[in-house]
Amino acid sequence: MPESGAPHGLVVDRNLALELVRVTEAAALAASRWIGRGDKNAADGAAVEAMRKAFDTVAITGTVVIGEGEMDEAPMLYIGEKVGLYARTGGGPEVDIAVDPLEGTSITAKGGPNAIATVALAEKGGFLHAPDIYMDKIAVGPGLPDGVVSLDASPEQNLRELAKAKKVEVSDLMVCTLDRDRHKDLIKACRAAGARITLIGDGDVSGVMNVSQPEAGIDIYMGSGGAPEGVLAAAALRCIGGQMYGRLMFETEEQIARARSMGITDPNRVYAVEEMARGDVMFAATGVTTGAMLRGVRRFSGGAYTHSIVMRSKSGTVRYVEGHHNFARKPSAFVA
Ligand code: VTB
Ligand code: MG
Ligand code: MG
């Protein structure tokens, strides 16, 4: 992947991070109408449309590199789409954008926990162009020796090393993984080693982020999930700290060939956080349903409440933003 295309160092305006919150708030507000209504596609569609509209007000020339799919399969926020106030004219900082307007569509449809609307932004060329396949992921929080865990080690070995580094017993560790059949052996191995596990229904972006949020009580994330979600999680960890390693899980030769055309030459490569999200990176997420990290949208007469996290890798500042939205006064693009 090319180095950052920024000609004179940083071109990304730090205020942009706060603009990003408006974008995730808009998506979360729209998705919140569909919480528990059993229609994940409607929830997703509402989030995508609201996020797309909200981008029009952000003073950037953005290119979607992690998005809703290829142009012919996704009408909005497709890979390659230009977004932002200057999308047509050019102008403002030229940035790459990664989105998951509704991370946790099924949990939203069921009214379950931990669904978020999320966006990350990097200087041009900053994000790994991850195809829409699975990625094997492992993540631990900040302050641990580099490489304390590895995708090439067994779960037992990783847990043992992590416990040693944290000066705790393996039985003190809490693992997080997606509740999937494909994780049967992983779950068995962690339990056999004596560790505890939190199984999540969806939402491994927040699952990975939780390793760097002591209040979430997660020591290690393991397992496979969406590769695009892996890049979003890496963007978040660039800001809050923590280690994560990801390996793309190709299933067909065709996938490998396609990835090659997108610049991925070694299909077995293990990517560290800064290889998935490099340079100055910003990340924002708004809770749709309540989770360990963010409270969900609460609607009340004439408005709604939102809870978001926004951060930037350069400064390392993490902000939690509470939004009290007054629908009577809000610009229509942001009212859901
Ligand atoms: C995860 C999870 C997502 O996809 O990435 C998962 O974080 C992986 O796919 O919320 P499977 O559902 O096939 O396991 C989601 O569930 C949906 O994007
Ligand atoms: Mg999505
Ligand atoms: Mg997703």
Coordinates of C-alpha atoms and ligand atoms in Angstrom, one line a residue, residues 44 48 67-68 99-105 229, ligand 2:
D44 CA -29.5 -1.1 7.6
V48 CA -26.9 3.9 5.2
G67 CA -18.2 0.6 2.4
E68 CA -21.4 -1.1 1.5
V99 CA -18.0 3.0 7.1
D100 CA -20.3 0.6 8.7
P101 CA -23.5 2.6 9.0
L102 CA -25.1 -0.2 11.1
E103 CA -22.6 -2.6 12.7
G104 CA -25.0 -5.2 14.1
T105 CA -28.1 -5.3 11.8
E229 CA -15.0 -4.6 10.5
Ligands
MG2 MG -23.1 -2.9 7.5

